PDB file of C-alpha atoms in Angstrom:
ATOM      1  CA  MET A  16      -0.626  37.651  12.884  1.00 73.00           C
ATOM      2  CA  ASP A  17       1.613  40.275  10.926  1.00 80.00           C
ATOM      3  CA  PHE A  18       4.274  38.207  12.569  1.00 83.00           C
ATOM      4  CA  PHE A  19       3.348  35.248  11.054  1.00 80.00           C
ATOM      5  CA  ILE A  20       2.844  36.584   8.054  1.00 84.00           C
ATOM      6  CA  THR A  21       6.564  37.802   7.671  1.00 86.00           C
ATOM      7  CA  ILE A  22       7.799  34.795   8.803  1.00 85.00           C
ATOM      8  CA  PHE A  23       6.183  32.976   6.506  1.00 83.00           C
ATOM      9  CA  ASN A  24       7.106  35.304   3.539  1.00 83.00           C
ATOM     10  CA  GLU A  25      10.811  35.405   4.475  1.00 85.00           C
ATOM     11  CA  ALA A  26      11.177  31.670   5.133  1.00 84.00           C
ATOM     12  CA  LEU A  27       9.289  30.418   2.445  1.00 84.00           C
ATOM     13  CA  TYR A  28       7.927  32.489  -0.130  1.00 85.00           C
ATOM     14  CA  ARG A  29      11.045  34.654  -0.474  1.00 87.00           C
ATOM     15  CA  PRO A  30      13.505  31.426  -0.942  1.00 88.00           C
ATOM     16  CA  ILE A  31      10.739  29.821  -3.364  1.00 86.00           C
ATOM     17  CA  PHE A  32       9.972  33.001  -5.523  1.00 86.00           C
ATOM     18  CA  ASN A  33      13.788  33.645  -5.626  1.00 89.00           C
ATOM     19  CA  PHE A  34      14.594  30.027  -6.812  1.00 89.00           C
ATOM     20  CA  LEU A  35      11.898  30.409  -9.660  1.00 86.00           C
ATOM     21  CA  ILE A  36      13.506  33.711 -10.856  1.00 87.00           C
ATOM     22  CA  PHE A  37      16.888  31.805 -11.024  1.00 89.00           C
ATOM     23  CA  VAL A  38      15.455  28.987 -12.938  1.00 90.00           C
ATOM     24  CA  TYR A  39      14.206  31.528 -15.289  1.00 87.00           C
ATOM     25  CA  ASN A  40      17.202  33.006 -16.039  1.00 87.00           C
ATOM     26  CA  VAL A  41      19.083  30.076 -16.163  1.00 89.00           C
ATOM     27  CA  ILE A  42      17.146  28.483 -18.925  1.00 87.00           C
ATOM     28  CA  PRO A  43      17.254  28.631 -22.694  1.00 84.00           C
ATOM     29  CA  GLY A  44      14.294  30.626 -24.089  1.00 80.00           C
ATOM     30  CA  ARG A  45      12.999  32.529 -21.051  1.00 82.00           C
ATOM     31  CA  ASP A  46       9.876  30.860 -20.663  1.00 85.00           C
ATOM     32  CA  PHE A  47       7.928  31.154 -17.458  1.00 85.00           C
ATOM     33  CA  GLY A  48       5.761  28.150 -17.694  1.00 87.00           C
ATOM     34  CA  ILE A  49       9.102  25.756 -18.044  1.00 90.00           C
ATOM     35  CA  ALA A  50      10.611  27.569 -14.791  1.00 88.00           C
ATOM     36  CA  ILE A  51       7.271  26.595 -12.927  1.00 87.00           C
ATOM     37  CA  ILE A  52       7.337  22.846 -13.882  1.00 90.00           C
ATOM     38  CA  ILE A  53      10.875  22.678 -13.088  1.00 91.00           C
ATOM     39  CA  VAL A  54      10.657  24.086  -9.921  1.00 88.00           C
ATOM     40  CA  THR A  55       7.337  22.388  -9.316  1.00 86.00           C
ATOM     41  CA  ILE A  56       8.900  18.606 -10.208  1.00 89.00           C
ATOM     42  CA  LEU A  57      12.034  19.532  -8.211  1.00 89.00           C
ATOM     43  CA  LEU A  58       9.942  19.885  -4.659  1.00 82.00           C
ATOM     44  CA  ARG A  59       8.155  16.576  -5.688  1.00 81.00           C
ATOM     45  CA  ILE A  60      11.098  14.911  -5.864  1.00 85.00           C
ATOM     46  CA  LEU A  61      12.278  16.145  -2.528  1.00 80.00           C
ATOM     47  CA  LEU A  62       9.316  14.868  -1.003  1.00 73.00           C
ATOM     48  CA  PHE A  63       9.532  11.718  -2.818  1.00 74.00           C
ATOM     49  CA  PRO A  64      11.537   9.461  -0.213  1.00 73.00           C
ATOM     50  CA  LEU A  65       8.770   9.620   2.085  1.00 66.00           C
ATOM     51  CA  ALA A  66       6.149   8.365  -0.830  1.00 64.00           C
ATOM     52  CA  HIS A  67       8.950   5.422  -1.228  1.00 65.00           C
ATOM     53  CA  LYS A  68       8.915   4.829   2.679  1.00 68.00           C
ATOM     54  CA  ALA A  69       5.101   3.959   2.275  1.00 64.00           C
ATOM     55  CA  LEU A  70       5.661   1.695  -0.711  1.00 62.00           C
ATOM     56  CA  LYS A  71       7.907  -0.297   1.431  1.00 66.00           C
ATOM     57  CA  SER A  72       5.376  -0.432   3.983  1.00 70.00           C
ATOM     58  CA  GLN A  73       2.838  -1.395   1.835  1.00 66.00           C
ATOM     59  CA  LYS A  74       4.670  -4.258   0.351  1.00 64.00           C
ATOM     60  CA  ALA A  75       5.741  -5.248   4.132  1.00 70.00           C
ATOM     61  CA  LEU A  76       1.451  -5.370   5.095  1.00 71.00           C
ATOM     62  CA  GLN A  77       0.772  -6.945   1.888  1.00 67.00           C
ATOM     63  CA  GLU A  78       2.218 -10.422   3.497  1.00 70.00           C
ATOM     64  CA  LEU A  79       0.665  -9.739   6.400  1.00 74.00           C
ATOM     65  CA  GLN A  80      -2.922  -9.594   4.988  1.00 73.00           C
ATOM     66  CA  PRO A  81      -4.223 -13.194   5.665  1.00 75.00           C
ATOM     67  CA  LYS A  82      -3.770 -12.115   9.483  1.00 76.00           C
ATOM     68  CA  ILE A  83      -5.331  -8.819   8.974  1.00 76.00           C
ATOM     69  CA  LYS A  84      -8.259 -10.557   7.199  1.00 75.00           C
ATOM     70  CA  GLU A  85      -8.696 -13.182  10.194  1.00 77.00           C
ATOM     71  CA  MET A  86      -8.595 -10.528  12.666  1.00 75.00           C
ATOM     72  CA  GLN A  87     -11.513  -8.436  10.319  1.00 73.00           C
ATOM     73  CA  GLY A  88     -13.714 -11.309  10.660  1.00 75.00           C
ATOM     74  CA  LYS A  89     -14.151 -11.423  14.402  1.00 75.00           C
ATOM     75  CA  ILE A  90     -14.626  -7.919  15.314  1.00 73.00           C
ATOM     76  CA  LYS A  91     -17.409  -6.473  14.050  1.00 71.00           C
ATOM     77  CA  ASN A  92     -17.656  -3.151  14.954  1.00 73.00           C
ATOM     78  CA  LYS A  93     -16.037  -0.689  12.769  1.00 71.00           C
ATOM     79  CA  GLU A  94     -14.233   1.677  15.157  1.00 73.00           C
ATOM     80  CA  GLU A  95     -12.862  -0.967  17.166  1.00 75.00           C
ATOM     81  CA  GLN A  96     -11.706  -2.560  13.632  1.00 76.00           C
ATOM     82  CA  ALA A  97      -9.736   0.859  13.151  1.00 76.00           C
ATOM     83  CA  LYS A  98      -7.922   0.489  16.531  1.00 77.00           C
ATOM     84  CA  LYS A  99      -7.052  -3.057  16.540  1.00 78.00           C
ATOM     85  CA  LEU A 100      -5.588  -2.701  12.602  1.00 78.00           C
ATOM     86  CA  LEU A 101      -3.364   0.406  14.410  1.00 77.00           C
ATOM     87  CA  GLU A 102      -2.231  -2.040  17.311  1.00 78.00           C
ATOM     88  CA  PHE A 103      -1.586  -4.411  14.655  1.00 79.00           C
ATOM     89  CA  TYR A 104       0.863  -2.125  12.890  1.00 78.00           C
ATOM     90  CA  LYS A 105       2.640  -1.376  15.891  1.00 76.00           C
ATOM     91  CA  GLU A 106       2.974  -4.844  17.330  1.00 76.00           C
ATOM     92  CA  ASN A 107       4.457  -5.578  13.612  1.00 74.00           C
ATOM     93  CA  LYS A 108       6.589  -2.483  13.278  1.00 72.00           C
ATOM     94  CA  ILE A 109       4.941  -1.773  10.109  1.00 73.00           C
ATOM     95  CA  ASN A 110       2.805   1.211   9.261  1.00 72.00           C
ATOM     96  CA  PRO A 111       1.740   2.345   5.511  1.00 71.00           C
ATOM     97  CA  PHE A 112       1.275   5.920   6.692  1.00 75.00           C
ATOM     98  CA  SER A 113       3.814   8.360   7.337  1.00 74.00           C
ATOM     99  CA  GLY A 114       1.760  10.447   9.900  1.00 78.00           C
ATOM    100  CA  CYS A 115      -0.199  13.796  10.425  1.00 82.00           C
ATOM    101  CA  LEU A 116       3.353  16.141  11.020  1.00 82.00           C
ATOM    102  CA  PRO A 117       4.678  15.338   7.585  1.00 77.00           C
ATOM    103  CA  ILE A 118       1.556  16.604   5.765  1.00 78.00           C
ATOM    104  CA  LEU A 119       1.404  19.868   8.187  1.00 80.00           C
ATOM    105  CA  ILE A 120       4.991  20.652   7.514  1.00 76.00           C
ATOM    106  CA  GLN A 121       4.689  20.099   3.538  1.00 73.00           C
ATOM    107  CA  LEU A 122       1.375  22.378   3.535  1.00 77.00           C
ATOM    108  CA  PRO A 123       2.943  25.705   4.111  1.00 80.00           C
ATOM    109  CA  ILE A 124       5.426  25.028   1.485  1.00 77.00           C
ATOM    110  CA  LEU A 125       3.180  24.334  -0.863  1.00 74.00           C
ATOM    111  CA  ILE A 126       1.086  27.345   0.047  1.00 81.00           C
ATOM    112  CA  ALA A 127       4.152  29.438  -0.472  1.00 81.00           C
ATOM    113  CA  LEU A 128       4.224  27.903  -3.967  1.00 77.00           C
ATOM    114  CA  TYR A 129       0.952  28.224  -4.668  1.00 78.00           C
ATOM    115  CA  ARG A 130       1.357  32.165  -3.882  1.00 82.00           C
ATOM    116  CA  VAL A 131       4.712  32.164  -5.746  1.00 81.00           C
ATOM    117  CA  PHE A 132       2.705  31.505  -9.278  1.00 77.00           C
ATOM    118  CA  LEU A 133      -0.282  33.532  -8.043  1.00 78.00           C
ATOM    119  CA  HIS A 134       1.730  36.728  -7.500  1.00 79.00           C
ATOM    120  CA  GLY A 135       5.243  36.228  -9.587  1.00 72.00           C
ATOM    121  CA  LEU A 136       4.121  37.905 -12.452  1.00 74.00           C
ATOM    122  CA  ASP A 137       3.280  41.144 -10.811  1.00 76.00           C
ATOM    123  CA  PRO A 138       5.945  43.358 -11.768  1.00 74.00           C
ATOM    124  CA  SER A 139       6.059  44.438  -8.183  1.00 77.00           C
ATOM    125  CA  SER A 140       7.151  41.237  -6.850  1.00 79.00           C
ATOM    126  CA  LEU A 141       9.915  41.370  -8.416  1.00 80.00           C
ATOM    127  CA  ASP A 142      11.506  43.396  -5.087  1.00 80.00           C
ATOM    128  CA  ALA A 143      11.686  40.532  -3.371  1.00 80.00           C
ATOM    129  CA  LEU A 144      14.652  38.963  -5.254  1.00 82.00           C
ATOM    130  CA  TYR A 145      17.767  38.843  -3.203  1.00 84.00           C
ATOM    131  CA  PRO A 146      20.874  41.113  -4.281  1.00 84.00           C
ATOM    132  CA  PHE A 147      22.636  37.965  -5.522  1.00 81.00           C
ATOM    133  CA  ILE A 148      20.078  36.871  -7.875  1.00 80.00           C
ATOM    134  CA  GLN A 149      19.634  39.099 -11.411  1.00 79.00           C
ATOM    135  CA  ASN A 150      16.799  41.113 -11.963  1.00 78.00           C
ATOM    136  CA  PRO A 151      15.252  40.139 -15.274  1.00 76.00           C
ATOM    137  CA  GLY A 152      13.539  43.372 -15.487  1.00 75.00           C
ATOM    138  CA  THR A 153      10.364  42.018 -16.773  1.00 75.00           C
ATOM    139  CA  ILE A 154       9.281  38.448 -16.821  1.00 77.00           C
ATOM    140  CA  ASN A 155       8.055  36.858 -19.941  1.00 77.00           C
ATOM    141  CA  PRO A 156       4.468  35.367 -18.901  1.00 78.00           C
ATOM    142  CA  THR A 157       3.640  33.324 -22.695  1.00 79.00           C
ATOM    143  CA  PHE A 158       4.307  29.209 -22.002  1.00 81.00           C
ATOM    144  CA  LEU A 159       5.393  27.647 -25.172  1.00 82.00           C
ATOM    145  CA  SER A 160       4.755  31.168 -26.597  1.00 77.00           C
ATOM    146  CA  ILE A 161       0.858  30.294 -26.843  1.00 82.00           C
ATOM    147  CA  ILE A 162      -0.510  30.468 -23.225  1.00 81.00           C
ATOM    148  CA  ASP A 163      -0.214  34.151 -21.406  1.00 82.00           C
ATOM    149  CA  LEU A 164       0.289  32.938 -17.904  1.00 81.00           C
ATOM    150  CA  SER A 165      -0.637  35.490 -16.268  1.00 80.00           C
ATOM    151  CA  LYS A 166      -4.310  35.829 -17.732  1.00 81.00           C
ATOM    152  CA  PRO A 167      -6.852  32.844 -17.152  1.00 84.00           C
ATOM    153  CA  ASN A 168      -6.717  29.966 -19.759  1.00 86.00           C
ATOM    154  CA  TYR A 169      -9.981  27.614 -19.568  1.00 89.00           C
ATOM    155  CA  TRP A 170      -7.849  24.750 -21.601  1.00 90.00           C
ATOM    156  CA  LEU A 171      -5.507  24.642 -18.811  1.00 89.00           C
ATOM    157  CA  ALA A 172      -8.335  25.167 -16.356  1.00 90.00           C
ATOM    158  CA  ILE A 173     -10.052  21.798 -17.768  1.00 92.00           C
ATOM    159  CA  LEU A 174      -6.681  19.788 -17.788  1.00 92.00           C
ATOM    160  CA  ALA A 175      -6.479  20.739 -14.137  1.00 89.00           C
ATOM    161  CA  GLY A 176      -9.660  18.962 -13.548  1.00 90.00           C
ATOM    162  CA  VAL A 177      -8.547  16.300 -16.095  1.00 92.00           C
ATOM    163  CA  SER A 178      -5.569  15.981 -14.296  1.00 91.00           C
ATOM    164  CA  GLN A 179      -7.023  16.027 -11.139  1.00 86.00           C
ATOM    165  CA  TYR A 180      -9.443  12.942 -12.106  1.00 87.00           C
ATOM    166  CA  ILE A 181      -7.033  10.873 -13.452  1.00 88.00           C
ATOM    167  CA  GLN A 182      -4.599  11.286 -10.409  1.00 82.00           C
ATOM    168  CA  SER A 183      -7.815  10.335  -7.911  1.00 78.00           C
ATOM    169  CA  LYS A 184      -9.041   7.544 -10.129  1.00 79.00           C
ATOM    170  CA  ALA A 185      -5.653   5.919  -9.750  1.00 77.00           C
ATOM    171  CA  THR A 186      -5.591   6.187  -5.998  1.00 69.00           C
ATOM    172  CA  PHE A 187      -8.942   4.921  -5.117  1.00 66.00           C
ATOM    173  CA  GLN A 188      -8.589   2.360  -7.896  1.00 61.00           C
ATOM    174  CA  LYS A 189      -8.206  -0.757  -5.661  1.00 53.00           C
ATOM    175  CA  LYS A 190     -10.870  -1.617  -3.499  1.00 46.00           C
ATOM    176  CA  ASP A 191      -8.570  -3.399  -1.188  1.00 45.00           C
ATOM    177  CA  LYS A 192      -5.883  -1.244  -0.425  1.00 46.00           C
ATOM    178  CA  PRO A 193      -3.682  -3.142   2.311  1.00 46.00           C
ATOM    179  CA  GLY A 194      -4.425  -1.879   5.484  1.00 46.00           C
ATOM    180  CA  GLN A 195      -6.725   0.893   4.399  1.00 47.00           C
ATOM    181  CA  GLY A 196      -9.645  -1.754   3.736  1.00 44.00           C
ATOM    182  CA  MET A 197     -10.630  -1.128   6.951  1.00 43.00           C
ATOM    183  CA  LEU A 198     -10.189   2.086   7.695  1.00 47.00           C
ATOM    184  CA  ASN A 199     -12.332   2.848   4.642  1.00 47.00           C
ATOM    185  CA  SER A 200     -15.578   3.095   6.841  1.00 46.00           C
ATOM    186  CA  ASP A 201     -18.732   3.388   4.867  1.00 49.00           C
ATOM    187  CA  PHE A 202     -18.766   7.265   5.186  1.00 49.00           C
ATOM    188  CA  SER A 203     -15.232   7.508   3.657  1.00 52.00           C
ATOM    189  CA  LYS A 204     -16.136   5.493   0.824  1.00 56.00           C
ATOM    190  CA  SER A 205     -19.342   7.493  -0.261  1.00 59.00           C
ATOM    191  CA  MET A 206     -17.298  10.441   0.587  1.00 58.00           C
ATOM    192  CA  THR A 207     -14.260   9.288  -2.017  1.00 61.00           C
ATOM    193  CA  MET A 208     -16.840   8.545  -4.731  1.00 66.00           C
ATOM    194  CA  SER A 209     -18.544  12.285  -4.641  1.00 68.00           C
ATOM    195  CA  PHE A 210     -14.554  13.214  -4.021  1.00 69.00           C
ATOM    196  CA  LEU A 211     -13.979  11.480  -7.385  1.00 75.00           C
ATOM    197  CA  TYR A 212     -16.581  13.383  -9.445  1.00 80.00           C
ATOM    198  CA  VAL A 213     -16.906  16.973  -7.425  1.00 79.00           C
ATOM    199  CA  MET A 214     -13.098  17.942  -6.973  1.00 78.00           C
ATOM    200  CA  PRO A 215     -12.297  17.876 -10.624  1.00 85.00           C
ATOM    201  CA  VAL A 216     -15.429  20.299 -11.607  1.00 87.00           C
ATOM    202  CA  PHE A 217     -14.675  22.171  -8.371  1.00 83.00           C
ATOM    203  CA  LEU A 218     -10.870  22.835  -9.550  1.00 84.00           C
ATOM    204  CA  VAL A 219     -12.116  23.562 -13.189  1.00 90.00           C
ATOM    205  CA  VAL A 220     -14.093  26.525 -11.744  1.00 89.00           C
ATOM    206  CA  ILE A 221     -11.596  27.900  -9.135  1.00 85.00           C
ATOM    207  CA  SER A 222      -9.014  27.822 -11.991  1.00 86.00           C
ATOM    208  CA  TRP A 223     -10.979  29.639 -14.644  1.00 88.00           C
ATOM    209  CA  LYS A 224     -10.548  32.910 -13.549  1.00 86.00           C
ATOM    210  CA  LEU A 225      -6.766  32.787 -11.810  1.00 84.00           C
ATOM    211  CA  PRO A 226      -3.709  33.467 -13.697  1.00 84.00           C
ATOM    212  CA  ALA A 227      -3.172  30.165 -15.674  1.00 85.00           C
ATOM    213  CA  GLY A 228       0.340  29.752 -14.003  1.00 84.00           C
ATOM    214  CA  LEU A 229      -1.733  28.241 -11.127  1.00 85.00           C
ATOM    215  CA  PRO A 230      -3.394  25.455 -13.285  1.00 88.00           C
ATOM    216  CA  LEU A 231      -0.007  24.438 -14.411  1.00 89.00           C
ATOM    217  CA  TYR A 232       1.437  23.974 -11.469  1.00 86.00           C
ATOM    218  CA  TRP A 233      -1.506  22.135 -10.148  1.00 85.00           C
ATOM    219  CA  VAL A 234      -1.468  19.744 -13.608  1.00 90.00           C
ATOM    220  CA  ILE A 235       2.187  19.182 -12.943  1.00 90.00           C
ATOM    221  CA  THR A 236       1.422  18.417  -9.374  1.00 85.00           C
ATOM    222  CA  MET A 237      -1.393  15.710 -10.407  1.00 86.00           C
ATOM    223  CA  LEU A 238       0.643  14.247 -12.806  1.00 89.00           C
ATOM    224  CA  PHE A 239       3.912  13.476 -10.681  1.00 87.00           C
ATOM    225  CA  SER A 240       1.342  11.999  -8.238  1.00 82.00           C
ATOM    226  CA  TRP A 241      -0.247  10.316 -10.684  1.00 85.00           C
ATOM    227  CA  GLY A 242       2.834   8.736 -12.157  1.00 85.00           C
ATOM    228  CA  GLN A 243       4.174   7.909  -8.108  1.00 79.00           C
ATOM    229  CA  GLN A 244       0.781   6.163  -7.445  1.00 75.00           C
ATOM    230  CA  VAL A 245       1.148   3.893 -10.644  1.00 81.00           C
ATOM    231  CA  ILE A 246       4.361   3.011  -9.644  1.00 77.00           C
ATOM    232  CA  VAL A 247       3.203   1.892  -5.927  1.00 71.00           C
ATOM    233  CA  ASN A 248       0.083   0.083  -7.758  1.00 71.00           C
ATOM    234  CA  LYS A 249       2.528  -2.329  -9.759  1.00 74.00           C
ATOM    235  CA  GLY A 250       4.477  -2.771  -6.843  1.00 67.00           C
ATOM    236  CA  PHE A 251       1.451  -3.797  -5.107  1.00 62.00           C
ATOM    237  CA  LYS A 252       0.428  -6.272  -7.901  1.00 64.00           C
ATOM    238  CA  LYS A 253       4.205  -7.746  -8.108  1.00 63.00           C
ATOM    239  CA  THR A 254       3.676  -8.668  -4.301  1.00 57.00           C
ATOM    240  CA  LEU A 255       0.410  -9.835  -4.556  1.00 56.00           C
ATOM    241  CA  SER A 256       1.028 -12.388  -7.137  1.00 58.00           C
ATOM    242  CA  THR A 257       4.263 -13.554  -5.433  1.00 56.00           C
ATOM    243  CA  VAL A 258       1.794 -14.184  -2.462  1.00 50.00           C
ATOM    244  CA  ASP A 259      -0.630 -16.533  -4.624  1.00 47.00           C
ATOM    245  CA  LYS A 260       2.051 -18.511  -5.433  1.00 44.00           C
TER     246      LYS A 260
ATOM    247  CA  MET B 207     -13.933  30.128  21.453  1.00 85.00           C
ATOM    248  CA  LYS B 208     -14.585  26.533  22.333  1.00 86.00           C
ATOM    249  CA  GLU B 209     -17.846  26.176  19.734  1.00 89.00           C
ATOM    250  CA  ILE B 210     -15.247  27.871  17.634  1.00 90.00           C
ATOM    251  CA  LEU B 211     -12.329  25.661  17.548  1.00 90.00           C
ATOM    252  CA  LEU B 212     -14.926  22.613  17.293  1.00 92.00           C
ATOM    253  CA  SER B 213     -16.654  23.690  14.204  1.00 91.00           C
ATOM    254  CA  VAL B 214     -13.447  24.612  12.610  1.00 90.00           C
ATOM    255  CA  LEU B 215     -11.937  21.001  13.436  1.00 90.00           C
ATOM    256  CA  LYS B 216     -15.154  19.498  11.982  1.00 89.00           C
ATOM    257  CA  ILE B 217     -15.031  21.427   8.867  1.00 88.00           C
ATOM    258  CA  TYR B 218     -11.276  20.318   8.626  1.00 86.00           C
ATOM    259  CA  LYS B 219     -12.475  16.504   9.080  1.00 85.00           C
ATOM    260  CA  ILE B 220     -15.265  16.870   6.302  1.00 82.00           C
ATOM    261  CA  VAL B 221     -13.432  19.108   3.734  1.00 79.00           C
ATOM    262  CA  LEU B 222     -10.090  19.634   3.992  1.00 80.00           C
ATOM    263  CA  SER B 223      -8.943  16.229   5.064  1.00 80.00           C
ATOM    264  CA  PRO B 224     -10.121  14.269   1.895  1.00 74.00           C
ATOM    265  CA  ILE B 225      -8.866  17.127  -0.281  1.00 73.00           C
ATOM    266  CA  ILE B 226      -5.036  16.646   1.730  1.00 76.00           C
ATOM    267  CA  SER B 227      -5.203  12.622   1.178  1.00 72.00           C
ATOM    268  CA  THR B 228      -6.103  13.060  -2.545  1.00 65.00           C
ATOM    269  CA  VAL B 229      -2.850  14.684  -2.614  1.00 66.00           C
ATOM    270  CA  PHE B 230      -0.941  13.102  -0.405  1.00 67.00           C
ATOM    271  CA  PRO B 231      -1.987   9.152  -0.743  1.00 61.00           C
ATOM    272  CA  TYR B 232      -0.251   8.212   1.762  1.00 63.00           C
ATOM    273  CA  TYR B 233       0.448  10.746   4.320  1.00 70.00           C
ATOM    274  CA  GLY B 234      -2.427   9.459   6.788  1.00 77.00           C
ATOM    275  CA  CYS B 235      -2.489   9.324  10.455  1.00 84.00           C
ATOM    276  CA  ARG B 236      -0.544   6.792  11.911  1.00 83.00           C
ATOM    277  CA  PHE B 237      -2.932   6.902  15.173  1.00 83.00           C
ATOM    278  CA  TRP B 238      -6.157   5.646  16.435  1.00 79.00           C
ATOM    279  CA  PRO B 239      -8.364   8.023  16.833  1.00 84.00           C
ATOM    280  CA  THR B 240      -7.088  10.115  14.345  1.00 85.00           C
ATOM    281  CA  CYS B 241      -4.966  13.400  15.143  1.00 89.00           C
ATOM    282  CA  SER B 242      -8.422  15.601  14.334  1.00 88.00           C
ATOM    283  CA  ASP B 243     -10.177  13.244  16.602  1.00 88.00           C
ATOM    284  CA  TYR B 244      -7.974  13.244  19.332  1.00 89.00           C
ATOM    285  CA  THR B 245      -8.036  16.954  19.120  1.00 91.00           C
ATOM    286  CA  TYR B 246     -11.386  17.407  18.697  1.00 91.00           C
ATOM    287  CA  LYS B 247     -12.242  14.730  22.049  1.00 89.00           C
ATOM    288  CA  ALA B 248      -8.995  16.562  23.636  1.00 89.00           C
ATOM    289  CA  VAL B 249     -10.783  20.429  23.468  1.00 90.00           C
ATOM    290  CA  GLU B 250     -14.347  19.115  24.029  1.00 88.00           C
ATOM    291  CA  THR B 251     -13.045  17.323  27.667  1.00 88.00           C
ATOM    292  CA  LEU B 252     -10.369  19.219  28.685  1.00 87.00           C
ATOM    293  CA  GLY B 253     -10.700  22.623  27.404  1.00 87.00           C
ATOM    294  CA  VAL B 254      -9.108  24.703  24.632  1.00 90.00           C
ATOM    295  CA  VAL B 255      -5.852  25.705  26.219  1.00 91.00           C
ATOM    296  CA  LYS B 256      -4.888  22.294  27.538  1.00 90.00           C
ATOM    297  CA  GLY B 257      -7.032  20.651  24.601  1.00 89.00           C
ATOM    298  CA  SER B 258      -5.226  22.123  21.803  1.00 90.00           C
ATOM    299  CA  PHE B 259      -1.975  21.716  23.527  1.00 91.00           C
ATOM    300  CA  MET B 260      -2.388  18.310  23.598  1.00 90.00           C
ATOM    301  CA  GLY B 261      -3.752  18.059  20.079  1.00 90.00           C
ATOM    302  CA  ILE B 262      -0.319  20.129  18.986  1.00 90.00           C
ATOM    303  CA  LYS B 263       1.570  17.816  21.097  1.00 90.00           C
ATOM    304  CA  ARG B 264      -0.002  14.450  19.363  1.00 89.00           C
ATOM    305  CA  VAL B 265       0.633  16.061  15.898  1.00 88.00           C
ATOM    306  CA  ILE B 266       4.346  16.707  16.601  1.00 88.00           C
ATOM    307  CA  ARG B 267       4.786  12.632  17.993  1.00 87.00           C
ATOM    308  CA  CYS B 268       2.624  11.668  14.587  1.00 85.00           C
ATOM    309  CA  SER B 269       5.515  10.941  12.110  1.00 80.00           C
ATOM    310  CA  PRO B 270       7.378   8.146  10.779  1.00 76.00           C
ATOM    311  CA  PHE B 271       9.566   8.190  13.883  1.00 76.00           C
ATOM    312  CA  SER B 272       6.703   7.093  16.084  1.00 77.00           C
ATOM    313  CA  LYS B 273       5.428   3.451  16.144  1.00 74.00           C
ATOM    314  CA  GLY B 274       1.221   4.764  15.929  1.00 74.00           C
ATOM    315  CA  GLY B 275      -1.217   2.412  17.105  1.00 75.00           C
ATOM    316  CA  ALA B 276      -4.131   3.410  19.787  1.00 77.00           C
ATOM    317  CA  ASP B 277      -3.588   6.579  21.495  1.00 78.00           C
ATOM    318  CA  ASP B 278      -6.611   7.658  23.043  1.00 78.00           C
ATOM    319  CA  ILE B 279      -7.602  10.706  25.081  1.00 71.00           C
ATOM    320  CA  ASN B 280      -9.891   9.339  27.580  1.00 65.00           C
ATOM    321  CA  ILE B 281      -6.381   7.643  29.053  1.00 51.00           C
ATOM    322  CA  TYR B 282      -5.425  10.690  29.829  1.00 52.00           C
ATOM    323  CA  HIS B 283      -8.650  12.362  31.097  1.00 49.00           C
ATOM    324  CA  LYS B 284      -8.832   9.753  33.448  1.00 46.00           C
ATOM    325  CA  ILE B 285      -5.985  10.276  35.399  1.00 39.00           C
TER     326      ILE B 285
END
């Protein structure tokens, strides 16, 4: 187990932490909160191409929607429907999902990021700096000279819940998301509904006691994926109107 | 050991999977059955060692480079 922790620390935690401190050193004003925002957005931009690929797949799917509907009518069994649908994707060389591997690669990165924001403000964490990164000595934990990011902040905790709600709402807005309609069985529909309301509350409760750097990270992440979702939804609407014509 | 692994997979499916699908809206599984169902079946029928190996192999295949589609563990099991 120690072996895995060492690999995780050296391959992910330290590079991200060093990058964060580098950004902190470079930006004017020395604001740890702004550094968190910049690093979060940069990481999200790096992961953007995959989301874009999904968007293109969604558009292609929209054109095949009538065929899918027809197929859906023929088969009643939900399990069979899901199976046939994925076979159909394969035949048409499209798939709205980018697969499990990309998620499993990203998760450790996000966990590392989370740990960096959690421990980044401990004075001892500066020992993990590479020799070529300037040691700032002490880190100023105040964000916009109001919020102390090393201590819990109730406002940011609530904001984390609100942004999570806005993001999920945008994701689950369309009932007939192409391709997913069939995969969303009754079970996942009820899951979705409880998820929409339970998750934000859960997030506020968790964030209540955590250093405010983490809810700040979560707010930025959620706002970014919300923006991404809005773009995808717009693209979806556009193709829908051209199909109608 | 087998029981533990199967319950971990069940918990993943009920708790973690929905969280992941909100954070990454379009990163779902490309296969039927999904990787988690597949691994569950594999561990159940082939045992912990071979089952997890099959599961890992499946997850590695589940990327934008594969075509996806139906890929059931029973097919391999019968052979």
